[in-house]
Coordinates of C-alpha atoms (C1' of nucleotides) in Angstrom, one line a residue:
Chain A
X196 CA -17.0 73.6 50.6
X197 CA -17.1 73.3 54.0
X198 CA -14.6 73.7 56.8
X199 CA -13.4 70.3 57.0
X200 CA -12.6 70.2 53.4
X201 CA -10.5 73.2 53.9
X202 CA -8.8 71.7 56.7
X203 CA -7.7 68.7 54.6
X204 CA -6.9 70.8 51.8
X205 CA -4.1 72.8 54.4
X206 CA -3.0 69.3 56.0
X207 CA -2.4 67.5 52.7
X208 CA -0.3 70.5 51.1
X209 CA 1.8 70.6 54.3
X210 CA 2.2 66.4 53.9
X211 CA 3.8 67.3 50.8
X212 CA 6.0 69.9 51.2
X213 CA 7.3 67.6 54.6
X214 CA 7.1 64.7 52.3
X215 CA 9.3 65.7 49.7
X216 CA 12.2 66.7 52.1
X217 CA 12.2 63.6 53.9
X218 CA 13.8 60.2 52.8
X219 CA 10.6 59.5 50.8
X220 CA 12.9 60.7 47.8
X221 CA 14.6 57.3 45.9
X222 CA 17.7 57.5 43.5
X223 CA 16.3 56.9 40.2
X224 CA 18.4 55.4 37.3
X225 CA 18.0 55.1 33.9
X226 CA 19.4 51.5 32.1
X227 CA 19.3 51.6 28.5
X228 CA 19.3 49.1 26.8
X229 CA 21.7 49.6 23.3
X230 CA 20.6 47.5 20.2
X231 CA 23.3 47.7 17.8
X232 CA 22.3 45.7 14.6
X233 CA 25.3 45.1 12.1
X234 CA 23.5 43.8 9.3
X235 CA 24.7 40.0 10.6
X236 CA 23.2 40.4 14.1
X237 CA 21.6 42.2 17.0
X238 CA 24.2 43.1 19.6
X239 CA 23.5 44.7 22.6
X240 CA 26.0 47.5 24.5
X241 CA 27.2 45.8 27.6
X242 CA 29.8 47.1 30.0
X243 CA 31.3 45.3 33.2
X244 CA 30.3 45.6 36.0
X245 CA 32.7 47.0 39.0
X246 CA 29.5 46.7 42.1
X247 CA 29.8 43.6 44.2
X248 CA 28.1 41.2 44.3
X249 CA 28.6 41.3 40.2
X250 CA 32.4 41.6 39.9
X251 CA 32.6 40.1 36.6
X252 CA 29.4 40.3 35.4
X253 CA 28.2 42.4 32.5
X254 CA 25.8 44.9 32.6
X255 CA 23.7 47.3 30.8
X256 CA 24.5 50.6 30.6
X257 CA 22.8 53.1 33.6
X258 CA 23.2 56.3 35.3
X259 CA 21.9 58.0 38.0
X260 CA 19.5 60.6 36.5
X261 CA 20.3 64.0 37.3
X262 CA 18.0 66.7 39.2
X263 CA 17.6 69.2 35.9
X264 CA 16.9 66.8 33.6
X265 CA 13.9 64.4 32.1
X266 CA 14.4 60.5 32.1
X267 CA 14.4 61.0 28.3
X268 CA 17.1 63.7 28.1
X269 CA 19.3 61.3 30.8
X270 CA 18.6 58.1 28.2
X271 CA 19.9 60.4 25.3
X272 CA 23.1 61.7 28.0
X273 CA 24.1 58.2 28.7
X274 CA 24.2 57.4 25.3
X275 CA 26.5 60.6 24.1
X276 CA 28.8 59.6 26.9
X277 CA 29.1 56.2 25.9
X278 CA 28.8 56.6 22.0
X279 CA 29.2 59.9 21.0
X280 CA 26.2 59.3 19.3
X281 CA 23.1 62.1 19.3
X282 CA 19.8 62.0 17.8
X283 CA 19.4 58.5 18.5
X284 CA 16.1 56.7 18.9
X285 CA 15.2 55.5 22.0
X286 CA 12.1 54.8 23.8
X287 CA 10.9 54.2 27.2
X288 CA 9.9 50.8 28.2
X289 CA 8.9 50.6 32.0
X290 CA 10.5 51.3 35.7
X291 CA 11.8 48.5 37.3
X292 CA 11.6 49.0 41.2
X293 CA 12.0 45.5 43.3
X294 CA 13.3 46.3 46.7
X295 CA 16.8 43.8 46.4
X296 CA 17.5 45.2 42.9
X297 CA 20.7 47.3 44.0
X298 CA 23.4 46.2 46.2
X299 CA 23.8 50.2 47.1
X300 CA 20.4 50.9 48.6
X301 CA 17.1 51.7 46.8
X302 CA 17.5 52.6 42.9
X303 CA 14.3 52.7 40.7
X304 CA 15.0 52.5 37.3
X305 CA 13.5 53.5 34.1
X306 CA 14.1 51.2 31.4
X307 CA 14.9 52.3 27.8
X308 CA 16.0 50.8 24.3
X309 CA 17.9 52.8 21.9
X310 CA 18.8 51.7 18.4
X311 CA 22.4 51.8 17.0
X312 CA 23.7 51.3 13.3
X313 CA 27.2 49.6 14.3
X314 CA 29.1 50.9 11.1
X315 CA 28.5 54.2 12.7
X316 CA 30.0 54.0 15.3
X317 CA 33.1 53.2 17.3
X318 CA 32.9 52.6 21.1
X319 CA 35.0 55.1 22.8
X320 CA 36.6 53.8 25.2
X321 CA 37.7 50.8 23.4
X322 CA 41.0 50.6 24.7
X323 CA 40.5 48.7 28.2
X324 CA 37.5 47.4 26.8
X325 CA 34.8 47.6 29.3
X326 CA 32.5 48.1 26.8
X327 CA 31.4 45.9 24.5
X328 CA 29.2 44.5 22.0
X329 CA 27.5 40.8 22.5
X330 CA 25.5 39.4 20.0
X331 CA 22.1 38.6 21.6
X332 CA 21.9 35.2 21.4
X333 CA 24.8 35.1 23.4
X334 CA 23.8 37.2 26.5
X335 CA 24.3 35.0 29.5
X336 CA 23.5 36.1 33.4
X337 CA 23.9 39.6 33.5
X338 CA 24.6 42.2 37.1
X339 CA 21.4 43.1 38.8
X340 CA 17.9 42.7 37.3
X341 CA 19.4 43.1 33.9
X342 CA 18.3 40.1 32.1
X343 CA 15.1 40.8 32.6
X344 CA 14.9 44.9 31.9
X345 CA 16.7 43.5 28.6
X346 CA 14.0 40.6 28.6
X347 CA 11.3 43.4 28.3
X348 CA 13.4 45.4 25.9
X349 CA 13.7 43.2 23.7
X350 CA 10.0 42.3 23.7
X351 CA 8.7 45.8 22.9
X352 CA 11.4 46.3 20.3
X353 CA 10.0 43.3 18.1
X354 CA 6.3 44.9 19.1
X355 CA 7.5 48.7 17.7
X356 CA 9.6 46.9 15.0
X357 CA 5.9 45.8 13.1
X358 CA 4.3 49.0 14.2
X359 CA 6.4 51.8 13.4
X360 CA 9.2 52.6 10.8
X361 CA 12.3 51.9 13.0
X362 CA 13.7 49.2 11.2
X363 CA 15.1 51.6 8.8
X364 CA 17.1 53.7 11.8
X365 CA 19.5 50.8 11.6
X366 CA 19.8 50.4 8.0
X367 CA 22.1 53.1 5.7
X368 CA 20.0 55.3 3.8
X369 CA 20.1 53.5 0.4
X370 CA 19.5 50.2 1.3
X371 CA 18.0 46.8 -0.5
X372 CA 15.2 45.2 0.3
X373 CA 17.0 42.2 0.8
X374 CA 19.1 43.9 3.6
X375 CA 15.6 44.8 5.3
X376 CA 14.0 41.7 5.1
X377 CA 17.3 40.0 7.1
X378 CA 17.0 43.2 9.4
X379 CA 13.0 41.8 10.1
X380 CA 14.5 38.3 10.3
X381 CA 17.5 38.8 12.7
X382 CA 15.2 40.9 15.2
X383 CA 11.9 39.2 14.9
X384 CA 13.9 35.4 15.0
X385 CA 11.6 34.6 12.0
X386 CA 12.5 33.0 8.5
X387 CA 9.9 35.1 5.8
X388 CA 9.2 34.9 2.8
X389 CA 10.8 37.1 -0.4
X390 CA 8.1 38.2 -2.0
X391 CA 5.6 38.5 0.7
X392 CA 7.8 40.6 2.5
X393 CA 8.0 42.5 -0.3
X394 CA 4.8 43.0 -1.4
X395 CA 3.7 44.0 2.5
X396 CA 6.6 46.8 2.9
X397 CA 6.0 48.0 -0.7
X398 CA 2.4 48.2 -0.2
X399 CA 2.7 51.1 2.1
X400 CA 4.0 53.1 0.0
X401 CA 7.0 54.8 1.9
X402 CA 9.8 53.4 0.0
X403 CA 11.3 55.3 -2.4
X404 CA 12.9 54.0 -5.8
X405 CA 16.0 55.2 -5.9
X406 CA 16.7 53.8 -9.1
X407 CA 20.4 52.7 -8.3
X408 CA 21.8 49.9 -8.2
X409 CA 24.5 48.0 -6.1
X410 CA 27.7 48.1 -7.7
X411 CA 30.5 45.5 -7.1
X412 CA 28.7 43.0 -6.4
X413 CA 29.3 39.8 -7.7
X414 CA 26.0 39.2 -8.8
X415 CA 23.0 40.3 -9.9
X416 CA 23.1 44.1 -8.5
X417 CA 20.0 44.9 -6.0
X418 CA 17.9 48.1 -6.6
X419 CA 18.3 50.5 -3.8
X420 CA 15.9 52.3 -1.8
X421 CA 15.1 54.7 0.4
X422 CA 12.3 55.1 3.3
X423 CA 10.4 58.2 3.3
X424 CA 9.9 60.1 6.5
X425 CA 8.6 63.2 5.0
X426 CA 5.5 61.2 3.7
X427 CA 5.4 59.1 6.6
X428 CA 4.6 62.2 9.1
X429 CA 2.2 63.0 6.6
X430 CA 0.2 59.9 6.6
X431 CA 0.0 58.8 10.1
X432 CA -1.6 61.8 11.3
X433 CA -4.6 61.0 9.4
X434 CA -4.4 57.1 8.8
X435 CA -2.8 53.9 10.8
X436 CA 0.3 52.5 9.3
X437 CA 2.0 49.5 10.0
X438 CA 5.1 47.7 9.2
X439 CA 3.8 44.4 10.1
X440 CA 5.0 42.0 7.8
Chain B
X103 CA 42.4 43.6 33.2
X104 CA 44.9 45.8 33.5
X105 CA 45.5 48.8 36.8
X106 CA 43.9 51.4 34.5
X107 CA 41.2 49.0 34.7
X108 CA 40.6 48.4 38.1
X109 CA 41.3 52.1 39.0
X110 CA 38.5 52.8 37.0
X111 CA 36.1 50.5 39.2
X112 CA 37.1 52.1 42.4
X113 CA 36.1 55.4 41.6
X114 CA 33.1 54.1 40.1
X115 CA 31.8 52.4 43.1
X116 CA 33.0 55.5 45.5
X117 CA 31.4 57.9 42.5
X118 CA 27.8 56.2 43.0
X119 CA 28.0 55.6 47.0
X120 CA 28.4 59.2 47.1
X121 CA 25.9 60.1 44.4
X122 CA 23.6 57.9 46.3
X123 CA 23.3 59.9 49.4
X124 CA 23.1 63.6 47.3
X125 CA 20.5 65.6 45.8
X126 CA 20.6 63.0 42.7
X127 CA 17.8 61.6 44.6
X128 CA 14.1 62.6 43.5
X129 CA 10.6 62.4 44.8
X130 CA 8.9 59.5 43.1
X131 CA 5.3 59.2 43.1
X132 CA 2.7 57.1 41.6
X133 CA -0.6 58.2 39.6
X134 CA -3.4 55.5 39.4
X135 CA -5.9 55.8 36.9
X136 CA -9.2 54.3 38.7
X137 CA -11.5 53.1 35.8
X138 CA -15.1 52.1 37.2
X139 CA -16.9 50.5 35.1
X140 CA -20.9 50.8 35.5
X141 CA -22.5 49.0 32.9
X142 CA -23.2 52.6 31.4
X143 CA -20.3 54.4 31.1
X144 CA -16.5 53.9 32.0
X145 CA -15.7 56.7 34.4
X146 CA -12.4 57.8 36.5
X147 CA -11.8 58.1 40.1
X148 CA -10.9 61.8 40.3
X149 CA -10.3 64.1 43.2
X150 CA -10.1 67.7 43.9
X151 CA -7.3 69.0 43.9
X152 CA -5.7 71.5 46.4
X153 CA -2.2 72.1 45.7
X154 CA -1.9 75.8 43.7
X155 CA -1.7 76.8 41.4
X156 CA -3.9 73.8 40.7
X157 CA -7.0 74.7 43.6
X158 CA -10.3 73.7 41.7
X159 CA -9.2 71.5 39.5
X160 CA -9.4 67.5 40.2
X161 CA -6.3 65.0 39.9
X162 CA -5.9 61.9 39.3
X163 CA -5.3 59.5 42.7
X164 CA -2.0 59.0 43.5
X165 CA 1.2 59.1 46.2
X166 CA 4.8 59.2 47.2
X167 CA 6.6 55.9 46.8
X168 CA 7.7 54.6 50.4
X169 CA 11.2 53.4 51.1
X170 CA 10.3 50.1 51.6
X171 CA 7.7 49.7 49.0
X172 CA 8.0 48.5 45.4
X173 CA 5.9 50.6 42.2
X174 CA 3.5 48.3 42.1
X175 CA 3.6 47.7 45.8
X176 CA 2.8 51.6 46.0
X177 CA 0.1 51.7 43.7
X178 CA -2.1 48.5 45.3
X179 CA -1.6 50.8 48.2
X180 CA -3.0 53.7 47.5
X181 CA -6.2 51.9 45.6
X182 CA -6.8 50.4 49.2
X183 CA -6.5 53.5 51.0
X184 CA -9.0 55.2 48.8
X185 CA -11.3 52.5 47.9
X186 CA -11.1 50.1 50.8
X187 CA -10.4 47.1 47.8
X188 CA -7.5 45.2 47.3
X189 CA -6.7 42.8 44.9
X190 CA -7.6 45.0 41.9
X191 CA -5.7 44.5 38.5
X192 CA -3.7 47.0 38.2
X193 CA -0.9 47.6 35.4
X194 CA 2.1 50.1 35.1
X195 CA 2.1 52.3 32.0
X196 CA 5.2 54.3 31.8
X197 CA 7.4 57.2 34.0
X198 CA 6.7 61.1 33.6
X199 CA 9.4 63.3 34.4
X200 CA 8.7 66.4 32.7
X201 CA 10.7 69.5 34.9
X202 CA 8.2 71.4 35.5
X203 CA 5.4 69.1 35.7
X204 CA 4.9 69.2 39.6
X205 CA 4.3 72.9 41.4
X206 CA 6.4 71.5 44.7
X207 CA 9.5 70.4 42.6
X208 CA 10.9 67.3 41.4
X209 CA 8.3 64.7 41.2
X210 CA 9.2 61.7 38.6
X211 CA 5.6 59.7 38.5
X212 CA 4.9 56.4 37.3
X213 CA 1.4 56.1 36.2
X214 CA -1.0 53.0 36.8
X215 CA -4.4 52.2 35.7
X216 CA -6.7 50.0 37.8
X217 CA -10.3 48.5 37.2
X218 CA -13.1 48.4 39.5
X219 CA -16.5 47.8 39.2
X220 CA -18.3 50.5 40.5
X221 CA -21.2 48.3 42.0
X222 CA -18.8 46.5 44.0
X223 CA -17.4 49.7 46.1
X224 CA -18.4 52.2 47.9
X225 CA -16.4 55.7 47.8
X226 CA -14.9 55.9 51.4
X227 CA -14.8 59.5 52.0
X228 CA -17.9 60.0 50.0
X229 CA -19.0 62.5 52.9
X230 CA -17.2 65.6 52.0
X231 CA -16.9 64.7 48.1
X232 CA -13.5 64.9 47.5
X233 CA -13.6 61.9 45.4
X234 CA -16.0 61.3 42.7
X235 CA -16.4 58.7 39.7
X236 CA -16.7 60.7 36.6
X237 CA -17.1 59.8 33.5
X238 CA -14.0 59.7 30.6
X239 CA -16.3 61.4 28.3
X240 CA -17.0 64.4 30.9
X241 CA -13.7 65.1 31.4
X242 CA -12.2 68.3 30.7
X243 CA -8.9 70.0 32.5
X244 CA -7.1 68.3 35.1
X245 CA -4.4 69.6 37.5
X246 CA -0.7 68.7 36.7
X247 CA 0.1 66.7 33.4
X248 CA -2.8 64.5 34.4
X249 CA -4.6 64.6 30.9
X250 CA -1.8 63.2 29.6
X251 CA -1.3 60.3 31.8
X252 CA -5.0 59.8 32.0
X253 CA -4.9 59.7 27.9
X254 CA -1.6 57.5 28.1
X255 CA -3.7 55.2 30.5
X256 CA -6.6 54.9 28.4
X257 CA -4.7 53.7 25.2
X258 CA -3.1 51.2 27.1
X259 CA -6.7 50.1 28.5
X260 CA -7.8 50.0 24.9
X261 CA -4.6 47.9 23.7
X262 CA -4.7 45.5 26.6
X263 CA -9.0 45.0 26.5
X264 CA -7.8 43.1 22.7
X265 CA -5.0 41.2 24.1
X266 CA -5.8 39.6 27.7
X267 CA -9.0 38.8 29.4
X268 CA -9.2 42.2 31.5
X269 CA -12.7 43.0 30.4
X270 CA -14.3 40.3 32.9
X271 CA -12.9 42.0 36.0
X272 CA -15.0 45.0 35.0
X273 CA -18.4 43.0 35.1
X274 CA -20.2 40.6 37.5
X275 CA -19.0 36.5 37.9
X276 CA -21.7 35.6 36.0
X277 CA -22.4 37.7 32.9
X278 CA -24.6 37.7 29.7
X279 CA -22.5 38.1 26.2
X280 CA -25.0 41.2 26.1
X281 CA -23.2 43.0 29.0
X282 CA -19.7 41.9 27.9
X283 CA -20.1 43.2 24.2
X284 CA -21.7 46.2 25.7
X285 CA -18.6 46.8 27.4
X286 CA -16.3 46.2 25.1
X287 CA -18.1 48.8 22.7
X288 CA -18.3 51.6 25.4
X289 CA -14.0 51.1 26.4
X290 CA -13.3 50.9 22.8
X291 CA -15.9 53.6 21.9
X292 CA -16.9 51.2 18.5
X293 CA -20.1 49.6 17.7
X294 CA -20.0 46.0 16.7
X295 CA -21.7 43.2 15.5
X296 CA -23.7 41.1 17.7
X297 CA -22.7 38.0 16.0
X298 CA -19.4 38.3 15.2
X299 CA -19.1 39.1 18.5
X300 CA -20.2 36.2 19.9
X301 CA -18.5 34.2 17.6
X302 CA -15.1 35.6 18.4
X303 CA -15.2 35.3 22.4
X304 CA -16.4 32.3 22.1
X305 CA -14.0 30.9 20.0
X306 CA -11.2 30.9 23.0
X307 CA -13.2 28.7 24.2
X308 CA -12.7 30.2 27.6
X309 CA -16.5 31.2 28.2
X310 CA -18.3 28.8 30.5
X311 CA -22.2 28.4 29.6
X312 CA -23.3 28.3 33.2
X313 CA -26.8 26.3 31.4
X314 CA -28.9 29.2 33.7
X315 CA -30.6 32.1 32.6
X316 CA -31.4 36.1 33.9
X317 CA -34.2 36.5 35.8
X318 CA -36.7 39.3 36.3
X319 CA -35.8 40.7 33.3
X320 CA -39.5 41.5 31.3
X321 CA -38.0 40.2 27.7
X322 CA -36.4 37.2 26.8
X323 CA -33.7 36.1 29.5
X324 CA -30.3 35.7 28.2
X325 CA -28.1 32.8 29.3
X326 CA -25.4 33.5 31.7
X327 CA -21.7 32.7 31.1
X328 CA -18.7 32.8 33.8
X329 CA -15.1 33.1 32.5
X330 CA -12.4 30.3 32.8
X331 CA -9.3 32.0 34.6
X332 CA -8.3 27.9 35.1
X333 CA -8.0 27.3 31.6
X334 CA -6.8 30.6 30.4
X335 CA -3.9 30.1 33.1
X336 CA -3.1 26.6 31.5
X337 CA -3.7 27.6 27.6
X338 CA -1.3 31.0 27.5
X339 CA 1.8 28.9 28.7
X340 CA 2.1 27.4 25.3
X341 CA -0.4 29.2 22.6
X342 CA -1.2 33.2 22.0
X343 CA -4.6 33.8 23.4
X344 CA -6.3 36.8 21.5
X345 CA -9.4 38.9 23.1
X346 CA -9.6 40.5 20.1
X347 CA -13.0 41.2 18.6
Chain C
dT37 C1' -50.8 40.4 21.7
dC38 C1' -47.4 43.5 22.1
dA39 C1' -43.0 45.4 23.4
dA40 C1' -38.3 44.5 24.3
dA41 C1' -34.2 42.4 24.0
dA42 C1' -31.9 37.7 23.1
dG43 C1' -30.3 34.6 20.0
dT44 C1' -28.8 32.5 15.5
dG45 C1' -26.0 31.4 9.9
dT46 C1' -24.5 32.5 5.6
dT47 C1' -22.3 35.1 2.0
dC48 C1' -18.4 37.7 0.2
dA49 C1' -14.3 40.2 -0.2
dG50 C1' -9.7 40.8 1.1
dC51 C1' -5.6 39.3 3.2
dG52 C1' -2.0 36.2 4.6
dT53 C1' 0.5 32.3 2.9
dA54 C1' 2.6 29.0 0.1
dC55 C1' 5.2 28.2 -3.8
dA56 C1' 9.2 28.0 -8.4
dC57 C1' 11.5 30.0 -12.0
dC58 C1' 14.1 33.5 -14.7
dC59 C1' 17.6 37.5 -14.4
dA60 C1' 21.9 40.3 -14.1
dT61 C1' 26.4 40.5 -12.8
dG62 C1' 31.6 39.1 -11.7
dC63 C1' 34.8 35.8 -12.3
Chain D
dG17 C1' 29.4 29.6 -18.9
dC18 C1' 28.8 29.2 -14.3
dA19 C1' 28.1 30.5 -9.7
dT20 C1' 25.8 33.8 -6.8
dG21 C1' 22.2 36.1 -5.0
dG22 C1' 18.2 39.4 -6.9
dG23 C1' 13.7 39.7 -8.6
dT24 C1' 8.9 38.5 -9.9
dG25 C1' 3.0 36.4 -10.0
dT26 C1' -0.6 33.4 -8.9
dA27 C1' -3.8 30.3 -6.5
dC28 C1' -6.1 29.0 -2.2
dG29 C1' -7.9 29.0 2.3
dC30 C1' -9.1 31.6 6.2
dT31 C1' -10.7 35.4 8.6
dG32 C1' -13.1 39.7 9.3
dA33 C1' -17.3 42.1 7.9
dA34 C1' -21.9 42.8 6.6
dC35 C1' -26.5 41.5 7.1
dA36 C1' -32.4 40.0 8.9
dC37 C1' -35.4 37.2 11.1
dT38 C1' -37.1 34.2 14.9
dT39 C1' -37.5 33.4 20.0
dT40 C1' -38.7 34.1 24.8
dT41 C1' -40.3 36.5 28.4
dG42 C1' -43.3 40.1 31.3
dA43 C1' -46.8 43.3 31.2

DNA sequence: TCAAAAGTGTTCAGCGTACACCCATGC
DNA sequence: GCATGGGTGTACGCTGAACACTTTTGA
């Protein structure tokens, strides 16, 4: 090492420190993205949106992340507040971070999806309903940038949906397979075939038997299963598994 | 919309002006990991590391976002500043935000990875060594939570090299199918079959037989081939493209 | 003529896909 | 007994995977 490199070394700490109490720092955000899936469609949490320019707009839902916390413990915050609901999953998707994207200043913002079983829950502050439910397919311009964070949402929740188990998240425990193949069908915007789908999702061996039935149906009563996690931790440690379909 | 309604968006607006200007704000920096690509090996642009309790370890290349910059904005910067190239492809992987993850405080960092190849640059500070290419398979302990956004970074390499036509920016304009199977083996760290190979890239269709051949070479020259960006640009817009292998 | 690397086709198994009829229940 | 949706098996084509010999050049 010679001298020089010491010198740098000293120079670039001090940067730092300087650096980090200077107006280099940014409000970050997180936007979440809420898929709520009641077995007819995918709906996605919107709230309006009280910032001009986007009076009257809707927009996700977003908060300022706070200094002791991790983007992933202020995605699962925003949700509780919202919801009520805990041990939800969500997942990161990317930072959005155009210059124009906030009306208030700079605002990078982490982009999440989280996954909601409708029939679980009842939005909180329903009375002077700024929060609502809109099915997808009928999402028009939303506030800010957030057509296209729910754009990229969107597109890594059909991704994850054939890669990992989180179909069944929005499903009740017991459930048939006819229920999960709509659930594949209303998320993926595909039509697929009965016994295909079948075969594929029973081929990987995680779904459990229950041997119930339906009851009150009026109609042939489907068999009811069950997904199972347990085994599913067990596998994928030591082999790939996908629920592509 | 009743007044409960609008006194609600008041204080919202007032809630976030205020939270704008407080300590929610947080340092955000970006981490790029710099593949070079040699024809040999895929190696990492690394430098030491002189913040403590980190001293003697290397890091990973990477800055404070500027008020005026965007995330990706950020990240072409700093490749210029430490390689003297521009125009490199570089992609965003995801936000780390871990609390303790940064000796100086909060620092929320949005990691990038970014190809070279290494023929093509020259390290600019090369004269005291504070950066040096080394190789992903020599890698051991890196300062901060840098192994994990290096690790992060190479699966998303690995994903991508399958599903868009990255692979070319890593070798010369003209290329043999020998050096571009070569690298696909040594990112993916597989060894595959020379004709299927061959038969897969150049079923896209997107592989220009240039009708010359190496020279110099004291065995049997192989036939050069130039990738069509042209066509590639024009065929995505309406079909899937795969670079699967 | 030898060494070194380039180039080339075919076979087979497994997977995805398409497809039509019978079954169990409530009314 | 009829309406409603649930449940099941097979045939075919395509794609991925395995595999060995000939060709061209420089030394």
């Amino acid at each position: 090492m010679t001298t020089d490199n010491k010198k740098n070394k000293v120079e670039n700490i001090n940067t730092w420190i300087s650096d980090l109490n200077s107006d280099a720092k940014a409000a970050v955000s997180v936007d979440c993205v809420i898929f709520g899936y009641d077995e007819k469609e995918l709906n996605v949490l919107l709230i309006d949106c009280n910032m001009p320019p986007h009076l009257g707009k809707k927009s996700l839902i977003g908060d300022l992340v706070k200094s002791h916390e991790t983007l992933d413990e202020a995605g699962l915050r925003i949700l509780e507040q919202r919801t009520g609901l805990s041990d939800l999953y969500i997942e990161q998707v990317r930072a959005f971070s155009e210059l124009g994207r906030h009306p208030l200043g700079r605002v990078i913002s982490i982009a999440y999806y989280a996954l909601i079983k409708i029939k679980n829950y009842e939005i909180k502050d329903s009375e002077n309903k700024q929060l609502q439910w809109v099915p997808l397919s009928k999402i028009s311009e939303l506030a800010f940038d957030h057509n296209k964070i729910l754009n990229d949402c969107y597109a890594q929740l059909k991704r994850r949906l054939r890669e990992r188990p989180i179909g069944f998240s929005l499903l009740p425990k017991k459930f048939t397979l006819i229920q999960l193949q709509k659930l594949y069908e209303i998320i993926l915007g595909l039509e697929l075939d009965k016994r295909n789908f079948r075969r594929k999702l029973q081929s990987t061996g995680l779904l459990i038997d229950l041997n119930e039935n339906q009851t009150d149906v009026s109609h042939r009563p489907a068999k009811l299963f069950s997904f199972d996690y347990e085994e599913y931790r067990k596998k994928k440690t030591f082999q790939s598994i996908s629920f592509d379909i």
